[in-house]
C-alpha positions as YAML, in Angstrom:
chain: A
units: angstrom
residues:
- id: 1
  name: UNK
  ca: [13.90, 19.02, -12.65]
- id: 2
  name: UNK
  ca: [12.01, 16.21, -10.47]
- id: 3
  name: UNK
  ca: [8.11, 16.02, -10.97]
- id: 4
  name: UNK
  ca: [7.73, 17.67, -7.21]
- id: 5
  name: UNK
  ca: [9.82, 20.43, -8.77]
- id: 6
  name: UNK
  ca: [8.14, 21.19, -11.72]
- id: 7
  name: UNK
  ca: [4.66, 21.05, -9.68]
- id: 8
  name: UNK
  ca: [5.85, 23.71, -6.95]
- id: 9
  name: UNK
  ca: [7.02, 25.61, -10.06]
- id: 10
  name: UNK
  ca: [3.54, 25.51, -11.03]
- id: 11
  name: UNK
  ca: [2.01, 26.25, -8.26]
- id: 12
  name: UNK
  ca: [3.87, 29.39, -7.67]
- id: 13
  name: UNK
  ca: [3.16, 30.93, -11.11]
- id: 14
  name: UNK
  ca: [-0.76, 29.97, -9.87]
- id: 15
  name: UNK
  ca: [0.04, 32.57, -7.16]
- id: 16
  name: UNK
  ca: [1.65, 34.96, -8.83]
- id: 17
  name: UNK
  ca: [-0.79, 34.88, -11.72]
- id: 18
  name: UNK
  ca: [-3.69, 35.44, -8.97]
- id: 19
  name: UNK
  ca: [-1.46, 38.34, -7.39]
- id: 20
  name: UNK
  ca: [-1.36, 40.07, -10.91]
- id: 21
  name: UNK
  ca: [-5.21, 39.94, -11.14]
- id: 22
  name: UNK
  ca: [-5.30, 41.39, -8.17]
- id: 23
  name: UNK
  ca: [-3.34, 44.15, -8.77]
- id: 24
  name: UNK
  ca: [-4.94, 44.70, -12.12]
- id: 25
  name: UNK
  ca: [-8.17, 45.28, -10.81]
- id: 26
  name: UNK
  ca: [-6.77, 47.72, -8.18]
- id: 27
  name: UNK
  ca: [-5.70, 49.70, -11.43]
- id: 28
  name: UNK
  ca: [-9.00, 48.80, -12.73]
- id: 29
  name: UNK
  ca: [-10.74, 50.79, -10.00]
- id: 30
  name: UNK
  ca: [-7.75, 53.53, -9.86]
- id: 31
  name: UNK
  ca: [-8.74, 54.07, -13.57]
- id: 32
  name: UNK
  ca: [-12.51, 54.07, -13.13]
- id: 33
  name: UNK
  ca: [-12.33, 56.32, -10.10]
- id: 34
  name: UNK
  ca: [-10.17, 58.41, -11.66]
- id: 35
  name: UNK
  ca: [-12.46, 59.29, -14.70]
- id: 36
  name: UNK
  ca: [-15.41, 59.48, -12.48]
- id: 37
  name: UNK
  ca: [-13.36, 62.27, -10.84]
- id: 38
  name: UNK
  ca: [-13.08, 64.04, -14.14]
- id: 39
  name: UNK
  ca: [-16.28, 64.12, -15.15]
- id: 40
  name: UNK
  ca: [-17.46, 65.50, -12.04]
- id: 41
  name: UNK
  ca: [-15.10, 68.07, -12.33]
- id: 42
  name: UNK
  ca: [-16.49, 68.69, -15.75]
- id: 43
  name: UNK
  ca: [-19.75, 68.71, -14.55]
- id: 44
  name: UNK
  ca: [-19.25, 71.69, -12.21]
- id: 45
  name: UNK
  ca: [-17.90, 74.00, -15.28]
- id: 46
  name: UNK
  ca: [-20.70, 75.84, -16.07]
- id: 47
  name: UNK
  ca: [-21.77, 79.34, -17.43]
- id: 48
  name: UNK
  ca: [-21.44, 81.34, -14.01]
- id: 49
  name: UNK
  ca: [-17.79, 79.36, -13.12]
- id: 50
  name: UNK
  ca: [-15.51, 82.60, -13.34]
- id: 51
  name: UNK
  ca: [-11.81, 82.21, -14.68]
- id: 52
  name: UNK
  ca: [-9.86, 81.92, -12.16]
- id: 53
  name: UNK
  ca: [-12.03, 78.99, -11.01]
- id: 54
  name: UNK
  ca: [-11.86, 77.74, -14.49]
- id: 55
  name: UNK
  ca: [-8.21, 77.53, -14.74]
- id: 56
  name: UNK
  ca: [-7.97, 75.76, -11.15]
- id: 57
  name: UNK
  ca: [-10.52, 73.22, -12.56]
- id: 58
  name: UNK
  ca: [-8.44, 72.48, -15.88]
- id: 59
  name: UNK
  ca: [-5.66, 72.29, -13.37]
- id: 60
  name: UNK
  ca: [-7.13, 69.46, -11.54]
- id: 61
  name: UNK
  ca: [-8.68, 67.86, -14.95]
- id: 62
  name: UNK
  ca: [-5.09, 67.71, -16.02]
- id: 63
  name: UNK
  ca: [-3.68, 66.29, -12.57]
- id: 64
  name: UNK
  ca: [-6.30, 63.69, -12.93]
- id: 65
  name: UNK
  ca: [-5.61, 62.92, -16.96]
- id: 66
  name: UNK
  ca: [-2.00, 62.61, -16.01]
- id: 67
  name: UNK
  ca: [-2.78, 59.99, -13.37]
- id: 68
  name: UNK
  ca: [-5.10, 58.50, -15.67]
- id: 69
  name: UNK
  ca: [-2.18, 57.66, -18.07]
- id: 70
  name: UNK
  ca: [0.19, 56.48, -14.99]
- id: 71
  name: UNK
  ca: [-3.02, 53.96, -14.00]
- id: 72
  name: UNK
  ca: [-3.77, 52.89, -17.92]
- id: 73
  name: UNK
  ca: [0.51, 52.46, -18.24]
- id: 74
  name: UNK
  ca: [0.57, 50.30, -15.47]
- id: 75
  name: UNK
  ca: [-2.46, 48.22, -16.13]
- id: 76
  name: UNK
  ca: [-0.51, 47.47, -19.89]
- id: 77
  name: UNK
  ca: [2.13, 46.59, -17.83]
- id: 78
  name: UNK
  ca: [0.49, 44.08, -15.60]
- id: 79
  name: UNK
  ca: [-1.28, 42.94, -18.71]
- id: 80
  name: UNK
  ca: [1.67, 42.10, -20.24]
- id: 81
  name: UNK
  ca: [3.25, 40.06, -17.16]
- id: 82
  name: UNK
  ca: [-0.02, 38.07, -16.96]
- id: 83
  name: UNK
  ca: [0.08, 37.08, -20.66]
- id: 84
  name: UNK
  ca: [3.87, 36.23, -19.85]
- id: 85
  name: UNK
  ca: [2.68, 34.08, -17.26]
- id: 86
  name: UNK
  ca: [0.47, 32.54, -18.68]
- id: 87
  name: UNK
  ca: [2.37, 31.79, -21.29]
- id: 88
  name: UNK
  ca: [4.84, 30.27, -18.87]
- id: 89
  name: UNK
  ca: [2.42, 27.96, -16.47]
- id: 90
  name: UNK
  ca: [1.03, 26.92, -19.99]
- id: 91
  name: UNK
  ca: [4.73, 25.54, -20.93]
- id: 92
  name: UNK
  ca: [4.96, 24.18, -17.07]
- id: 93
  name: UNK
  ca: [1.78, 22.48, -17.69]
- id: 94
  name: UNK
  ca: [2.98, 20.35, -20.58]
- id: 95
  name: UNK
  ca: [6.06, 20.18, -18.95]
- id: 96
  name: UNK
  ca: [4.44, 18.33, -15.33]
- id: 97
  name: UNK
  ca: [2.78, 16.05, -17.42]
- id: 98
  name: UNK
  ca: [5.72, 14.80, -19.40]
- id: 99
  name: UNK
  ca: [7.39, 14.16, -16.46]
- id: 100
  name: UNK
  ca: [4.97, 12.66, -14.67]
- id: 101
  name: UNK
  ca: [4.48, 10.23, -17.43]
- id: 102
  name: UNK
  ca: [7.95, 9.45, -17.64]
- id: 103
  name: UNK
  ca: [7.33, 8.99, -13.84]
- id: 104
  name: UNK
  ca: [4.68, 6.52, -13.83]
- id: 105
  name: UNK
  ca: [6.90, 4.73, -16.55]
- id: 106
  name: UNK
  ca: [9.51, 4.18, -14.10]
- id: 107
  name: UNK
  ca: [7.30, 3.62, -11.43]
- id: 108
  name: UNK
  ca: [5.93, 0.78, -13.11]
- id: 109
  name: UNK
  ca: [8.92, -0.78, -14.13]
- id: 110
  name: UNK
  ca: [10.45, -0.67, -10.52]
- id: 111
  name: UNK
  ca: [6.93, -2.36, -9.67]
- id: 112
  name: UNK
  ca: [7.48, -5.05, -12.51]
- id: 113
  name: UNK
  ca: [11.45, -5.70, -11.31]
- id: 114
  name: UNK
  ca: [10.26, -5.63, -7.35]
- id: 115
  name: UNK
  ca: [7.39, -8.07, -8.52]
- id: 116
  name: UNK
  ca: [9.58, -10.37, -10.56]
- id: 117
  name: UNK
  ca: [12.30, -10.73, -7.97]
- id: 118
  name: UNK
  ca: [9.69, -11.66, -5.33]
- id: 119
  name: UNK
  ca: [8.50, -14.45, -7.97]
- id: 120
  name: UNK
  ca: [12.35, -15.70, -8.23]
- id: 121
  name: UNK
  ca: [12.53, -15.73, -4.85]
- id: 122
  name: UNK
  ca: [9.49, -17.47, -4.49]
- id: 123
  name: UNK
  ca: [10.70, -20.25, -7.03]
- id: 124
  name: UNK
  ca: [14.18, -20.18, -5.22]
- id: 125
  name: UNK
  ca: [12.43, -21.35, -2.20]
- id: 126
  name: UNK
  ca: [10.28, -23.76, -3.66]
- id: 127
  name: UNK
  ca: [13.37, -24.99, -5.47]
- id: 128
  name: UNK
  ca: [15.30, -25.65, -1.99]
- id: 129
  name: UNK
  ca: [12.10, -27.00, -0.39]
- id: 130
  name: UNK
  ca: [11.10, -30.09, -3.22]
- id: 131
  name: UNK
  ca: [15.11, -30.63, -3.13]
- id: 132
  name: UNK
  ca: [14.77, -30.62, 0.51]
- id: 133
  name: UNK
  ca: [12.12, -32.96, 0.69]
- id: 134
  name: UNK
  ca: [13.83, -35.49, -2.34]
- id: 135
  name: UNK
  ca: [16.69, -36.04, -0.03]
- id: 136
  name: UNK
  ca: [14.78, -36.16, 2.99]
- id: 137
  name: UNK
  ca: [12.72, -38.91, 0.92]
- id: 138
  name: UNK
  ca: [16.23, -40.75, 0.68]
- id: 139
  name: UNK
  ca: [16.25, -41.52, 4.36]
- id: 140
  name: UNK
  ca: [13.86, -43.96, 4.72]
- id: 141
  name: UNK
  ca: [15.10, -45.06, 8.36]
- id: 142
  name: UNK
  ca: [14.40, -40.91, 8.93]
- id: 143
  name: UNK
  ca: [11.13, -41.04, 7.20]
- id: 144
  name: UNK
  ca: [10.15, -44.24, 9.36]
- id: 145
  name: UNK
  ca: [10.82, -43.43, 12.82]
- id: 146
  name: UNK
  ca: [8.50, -44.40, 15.73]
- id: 147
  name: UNK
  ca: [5.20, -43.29, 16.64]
- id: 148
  name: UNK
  ca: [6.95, -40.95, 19.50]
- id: 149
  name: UNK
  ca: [8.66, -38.96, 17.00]
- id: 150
  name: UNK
  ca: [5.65, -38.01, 15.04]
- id: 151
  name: UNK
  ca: [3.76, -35.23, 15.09]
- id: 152
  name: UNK
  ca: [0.07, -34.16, 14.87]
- id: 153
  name: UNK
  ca: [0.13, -31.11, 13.45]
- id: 154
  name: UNK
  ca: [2.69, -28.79, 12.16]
- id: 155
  name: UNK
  ca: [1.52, -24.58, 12.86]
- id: 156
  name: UNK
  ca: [2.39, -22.27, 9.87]
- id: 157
  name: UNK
  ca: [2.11, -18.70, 11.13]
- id: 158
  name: UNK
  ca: [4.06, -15.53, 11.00]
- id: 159
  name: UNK
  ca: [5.47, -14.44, 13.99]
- id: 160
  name: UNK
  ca: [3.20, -10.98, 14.45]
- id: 161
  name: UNK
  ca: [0.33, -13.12, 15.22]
- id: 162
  name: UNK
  ca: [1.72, -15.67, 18.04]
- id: 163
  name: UNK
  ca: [1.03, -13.28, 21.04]
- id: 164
  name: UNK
  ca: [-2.93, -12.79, 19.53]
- id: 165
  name: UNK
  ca: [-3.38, -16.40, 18.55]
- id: 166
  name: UNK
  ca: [-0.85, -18.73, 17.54]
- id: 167
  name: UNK
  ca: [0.88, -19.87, 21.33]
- id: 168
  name: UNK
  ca: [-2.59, -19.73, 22.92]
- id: 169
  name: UNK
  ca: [-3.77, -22.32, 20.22]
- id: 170
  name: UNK
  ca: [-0.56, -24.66, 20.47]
- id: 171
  name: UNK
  ca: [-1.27, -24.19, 24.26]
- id: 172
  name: UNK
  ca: [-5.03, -26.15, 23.63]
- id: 173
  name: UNK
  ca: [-4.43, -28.21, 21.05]
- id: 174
  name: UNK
  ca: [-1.35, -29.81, 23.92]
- id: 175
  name: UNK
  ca: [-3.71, -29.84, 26.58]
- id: 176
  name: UNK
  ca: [-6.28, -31.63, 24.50]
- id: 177
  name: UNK
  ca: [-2.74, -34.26, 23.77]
- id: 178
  name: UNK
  ca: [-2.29, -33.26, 20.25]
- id: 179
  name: UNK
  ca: [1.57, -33.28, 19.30]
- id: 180
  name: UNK
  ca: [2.50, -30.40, 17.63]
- id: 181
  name: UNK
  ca: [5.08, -28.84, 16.04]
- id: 182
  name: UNK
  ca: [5.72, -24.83, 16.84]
- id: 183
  name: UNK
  ca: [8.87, -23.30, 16.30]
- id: 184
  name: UNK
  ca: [8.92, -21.71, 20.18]
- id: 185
  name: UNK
  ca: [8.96, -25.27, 21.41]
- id: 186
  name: UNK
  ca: [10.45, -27.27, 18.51]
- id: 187
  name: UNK
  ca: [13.65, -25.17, 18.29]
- id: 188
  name: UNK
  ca: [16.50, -24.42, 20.18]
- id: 189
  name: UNK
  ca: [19.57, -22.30, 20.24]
- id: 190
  name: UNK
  ca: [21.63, -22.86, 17.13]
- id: 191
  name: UNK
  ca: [19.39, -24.80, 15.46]
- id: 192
  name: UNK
  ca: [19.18, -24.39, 11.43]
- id: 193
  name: UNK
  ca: [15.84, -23.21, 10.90]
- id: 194
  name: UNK
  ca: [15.51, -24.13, 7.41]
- id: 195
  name: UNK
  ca: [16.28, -27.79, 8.18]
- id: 196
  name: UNK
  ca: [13.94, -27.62, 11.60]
- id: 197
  name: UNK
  ca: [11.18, -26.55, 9.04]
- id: 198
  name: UNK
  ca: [11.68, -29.27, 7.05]
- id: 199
  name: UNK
  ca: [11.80, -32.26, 9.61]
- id: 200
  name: UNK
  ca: [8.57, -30.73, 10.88]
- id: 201
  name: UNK
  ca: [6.52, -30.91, 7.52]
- id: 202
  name: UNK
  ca: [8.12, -33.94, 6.82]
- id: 203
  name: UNK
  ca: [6.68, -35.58, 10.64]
- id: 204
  name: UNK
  ca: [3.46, -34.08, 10.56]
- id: 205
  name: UNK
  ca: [0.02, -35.35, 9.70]
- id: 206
  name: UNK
  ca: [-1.76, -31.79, 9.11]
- id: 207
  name: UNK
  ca: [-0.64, -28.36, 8.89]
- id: 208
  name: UNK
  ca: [-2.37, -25.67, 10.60]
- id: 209
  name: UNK
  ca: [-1.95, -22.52, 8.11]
- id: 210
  name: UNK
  ca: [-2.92, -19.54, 10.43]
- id: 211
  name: UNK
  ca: [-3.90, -17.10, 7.40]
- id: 212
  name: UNK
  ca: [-3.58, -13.34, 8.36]
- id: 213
  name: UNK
  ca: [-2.48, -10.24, 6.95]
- id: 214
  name: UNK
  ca: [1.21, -10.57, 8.08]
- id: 215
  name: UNK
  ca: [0.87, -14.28, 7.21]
- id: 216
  name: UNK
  ca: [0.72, -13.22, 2.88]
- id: 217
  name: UNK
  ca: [4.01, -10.98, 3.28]
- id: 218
  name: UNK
  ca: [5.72, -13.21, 4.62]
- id: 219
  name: UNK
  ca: [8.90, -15.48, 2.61]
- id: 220
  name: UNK
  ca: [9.33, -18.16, 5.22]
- id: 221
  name: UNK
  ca: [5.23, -18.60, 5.80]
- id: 222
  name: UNK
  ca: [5.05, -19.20, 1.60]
- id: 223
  name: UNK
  ca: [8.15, -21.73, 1.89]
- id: 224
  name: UNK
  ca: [6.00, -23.84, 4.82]
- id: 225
  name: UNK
  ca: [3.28, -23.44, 2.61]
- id: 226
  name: UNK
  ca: [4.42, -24.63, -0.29]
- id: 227
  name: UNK
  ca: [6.16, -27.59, 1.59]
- id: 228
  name: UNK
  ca: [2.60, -28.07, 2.76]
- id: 229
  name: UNK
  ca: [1.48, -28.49, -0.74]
- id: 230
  name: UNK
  ca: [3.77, -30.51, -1.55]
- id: 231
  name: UNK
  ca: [3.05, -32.93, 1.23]
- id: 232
  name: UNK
  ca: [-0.95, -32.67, -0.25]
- id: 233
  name: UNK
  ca: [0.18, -33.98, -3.90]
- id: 234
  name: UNK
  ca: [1.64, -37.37, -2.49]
- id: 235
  name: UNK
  ca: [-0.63, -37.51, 1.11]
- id: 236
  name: UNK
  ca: [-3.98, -36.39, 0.74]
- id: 237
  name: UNK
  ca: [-5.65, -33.21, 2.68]
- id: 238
  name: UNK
  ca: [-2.97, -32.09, 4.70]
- id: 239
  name: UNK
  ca: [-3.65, -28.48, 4.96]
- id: 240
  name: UNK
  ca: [-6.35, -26.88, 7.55]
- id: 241
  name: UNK
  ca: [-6.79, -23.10, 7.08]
- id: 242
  name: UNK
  ca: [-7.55, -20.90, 9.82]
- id: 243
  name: UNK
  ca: [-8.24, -16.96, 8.88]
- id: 244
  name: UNK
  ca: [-7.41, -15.07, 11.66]
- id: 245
  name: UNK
  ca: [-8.24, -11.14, 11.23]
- id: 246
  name: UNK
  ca: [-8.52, -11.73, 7.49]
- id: 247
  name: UNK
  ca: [-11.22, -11.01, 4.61]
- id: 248
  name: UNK
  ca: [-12.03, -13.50, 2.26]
- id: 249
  name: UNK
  ca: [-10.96, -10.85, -0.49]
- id: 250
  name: UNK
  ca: [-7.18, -10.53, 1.26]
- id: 251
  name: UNK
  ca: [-7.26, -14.45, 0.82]
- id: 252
  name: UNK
  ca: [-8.67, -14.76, -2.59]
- id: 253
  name: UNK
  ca: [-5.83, -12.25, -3.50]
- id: 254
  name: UNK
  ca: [-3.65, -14.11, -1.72]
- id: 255
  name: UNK
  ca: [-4.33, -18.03, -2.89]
- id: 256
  name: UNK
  ca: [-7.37, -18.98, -4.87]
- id: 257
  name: UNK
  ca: [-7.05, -22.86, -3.54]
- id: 258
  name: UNK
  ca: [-6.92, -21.41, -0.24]
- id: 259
  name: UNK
  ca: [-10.14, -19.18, -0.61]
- id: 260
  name: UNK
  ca: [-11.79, -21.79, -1.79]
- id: 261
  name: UNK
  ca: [-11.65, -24.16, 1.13]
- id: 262
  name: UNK
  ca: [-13.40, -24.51, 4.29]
- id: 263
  name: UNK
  ca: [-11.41, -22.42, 6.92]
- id: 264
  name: UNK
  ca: [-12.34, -21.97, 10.55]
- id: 265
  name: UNK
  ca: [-12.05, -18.49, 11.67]
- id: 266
  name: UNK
  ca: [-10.74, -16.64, 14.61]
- id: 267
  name: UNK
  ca: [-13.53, -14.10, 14.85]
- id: 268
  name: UNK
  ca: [-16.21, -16.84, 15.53]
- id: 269
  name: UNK
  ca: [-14.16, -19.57, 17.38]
- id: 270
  name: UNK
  ca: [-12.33, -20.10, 20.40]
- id: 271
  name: UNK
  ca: [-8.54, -21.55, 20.21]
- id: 272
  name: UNK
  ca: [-10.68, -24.29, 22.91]
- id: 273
  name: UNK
  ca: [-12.90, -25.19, 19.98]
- id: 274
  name: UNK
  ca: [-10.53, -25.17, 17.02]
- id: 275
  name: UNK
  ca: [-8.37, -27.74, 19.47]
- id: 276
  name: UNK
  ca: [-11.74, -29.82, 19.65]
- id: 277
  name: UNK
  ca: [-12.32, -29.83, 16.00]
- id: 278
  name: UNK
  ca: [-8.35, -31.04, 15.17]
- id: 279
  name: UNK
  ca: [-8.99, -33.68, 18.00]
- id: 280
  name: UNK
  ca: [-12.21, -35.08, 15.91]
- id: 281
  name: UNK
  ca: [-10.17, -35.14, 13.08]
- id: 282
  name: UNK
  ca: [-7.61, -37.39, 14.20]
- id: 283
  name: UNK
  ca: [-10.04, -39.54, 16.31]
- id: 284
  name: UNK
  ca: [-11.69, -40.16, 12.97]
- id: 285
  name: UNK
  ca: [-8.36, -40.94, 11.14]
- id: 286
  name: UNK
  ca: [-7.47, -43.29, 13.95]
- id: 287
  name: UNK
  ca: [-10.60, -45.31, 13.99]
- id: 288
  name: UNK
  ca: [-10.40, -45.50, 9.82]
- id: 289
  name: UNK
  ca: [-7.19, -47.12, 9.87]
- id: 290
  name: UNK
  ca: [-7.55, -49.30, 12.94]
- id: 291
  name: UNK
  ca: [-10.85, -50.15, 10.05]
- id: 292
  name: UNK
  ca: [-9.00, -50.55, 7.08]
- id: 293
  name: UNK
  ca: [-8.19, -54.82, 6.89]
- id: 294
  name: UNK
  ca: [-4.40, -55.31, 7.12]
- id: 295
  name: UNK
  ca: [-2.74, -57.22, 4.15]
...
């Protein structure tokens, strides 16, 4: 018998225990009314009461003696079905609880197995990405190709957020003449998307991670992330986190590196402005290296 079982199963001796009280205290009354009904006929015997009256009344004393018993029978009766059933939803009782251990046993496991395959798959993907990115790093006449082939800035997002955010900030951050890479403009028809992905990262400068709640459940947003990453270890800051409709908390959870850096946020700034700050970034980057002395 399934948990939900063995709870309805409870639940209906609950009513029928509460429909045995009932019915014992309708006995209850039957009995006390019925004695009060003696008495009083009792009562009215006295001296002057002349024999035929006196036999009617013993009459009636004995009709209401006999129901008496009847009412006192049944009320053993019902007594006897409560303490049954009781006896029974005590038994249930232990019963639900077993089985609901035993239920949050499995529960737990199928949480442990669901939580461990998303880990594999997780690893799986990092896996293919570093291997990606190792035989990308093979092509150096790939890894080396002009200035017009570049990109800006690659946009990490999940797909639930491009109508509220995502194409209005690729949009701005054109029209301001940053190049960027967004997989409604960068792909095509037939195009393999895990390869497209990968030239991306590999061409761009920064990575715009658009953090939101759709963003964390996402498989393909952790493998862009983690290419992201991987492009920090060997370039320098390459990530720039943007939280849009997301609480620090739902980050933290999320990525602890990521909570802890400075994000711009949706609910304050325009996609206008967060085009202007990416612009100052790579004005700044542009006037360093035109800076730094050539060897």
């Amino acid at each position: 018998m399934s948990v939900e079982q063995t709870r309805k199963t409870l639940n209906q001796l609950d009513k029928e225990l509460s429909d045995l009280e009932k019915k014992l205290a309708d006995e209850t009354k039957k009995e006390a009314d019925k004695t009060k009904k003696i008495n009083d006929v009792q009562k009215s015997i006295t001296k002057n009461t002349t024999t035929a009256m006196l036999q009617a009344k013993m009459r009636q004393i004995q009709n209401y003696q006999n129901d008496l018993v009847k009412v006192t029978s049944e009320k053993a009766n019902i007594n006897k079905k409560i303490a049954d059933k009781r006896k029974k939803r005590a038994d249930t009782a232990v019963k639900l609880q077993k089985e609901e251990a035993t239920e949050n046993k499995r529960l737990q496991k199928a949480q442990e197995t669901t939580y461990n395959n998303y880990e594999k798959r997780i690893s799986d993907l990092t896996l293919q990405l570093q291997q990606g990115i190792a035989e990308a790093s093979k092509k150096e006449s790939n890894l080396y190709q002009s200035r017009s082939e570049e990109y800006d800035v690659f946009i990490s997002h999940a797909s639930e957020d491009k109508e509220s955010f995502a194409d209005e900030l690729c949009k701005e951050l054109q029209c301001t003449g940053i190049k960027v890479w967004y997989d409604a403009i960068s792909m095509t028809w037939g195009d393999s998307l895990r390869a497209k992905i990968d030239s991306g990262l590999s061409k761009s400068k920064y990575g715009i991670v658009v953090l939101s709640k759709d963003y964390i459940k996402k498989g393909w947003t952790q493998y862009e992330l983690d290419g992201l990453f991987q492009r920090e270890m060997t370039d320098g800051k390459t990530i720039l986190p943007i939280w849009h409709n997301i609480t620090k908390k739902e980050v933290q959870d999320f990525s602890p590196t990521l909570a802890g850096r400075i994000a711009l946020n949706t609910a304050v700034m325009t996609p206008v402005e967060i085009a202007t700050e990416l612009k100052k970034i790579l004005c700044l980057n542009e006037e360093l290296a035109e800076d730094k002395p050539h060897d």
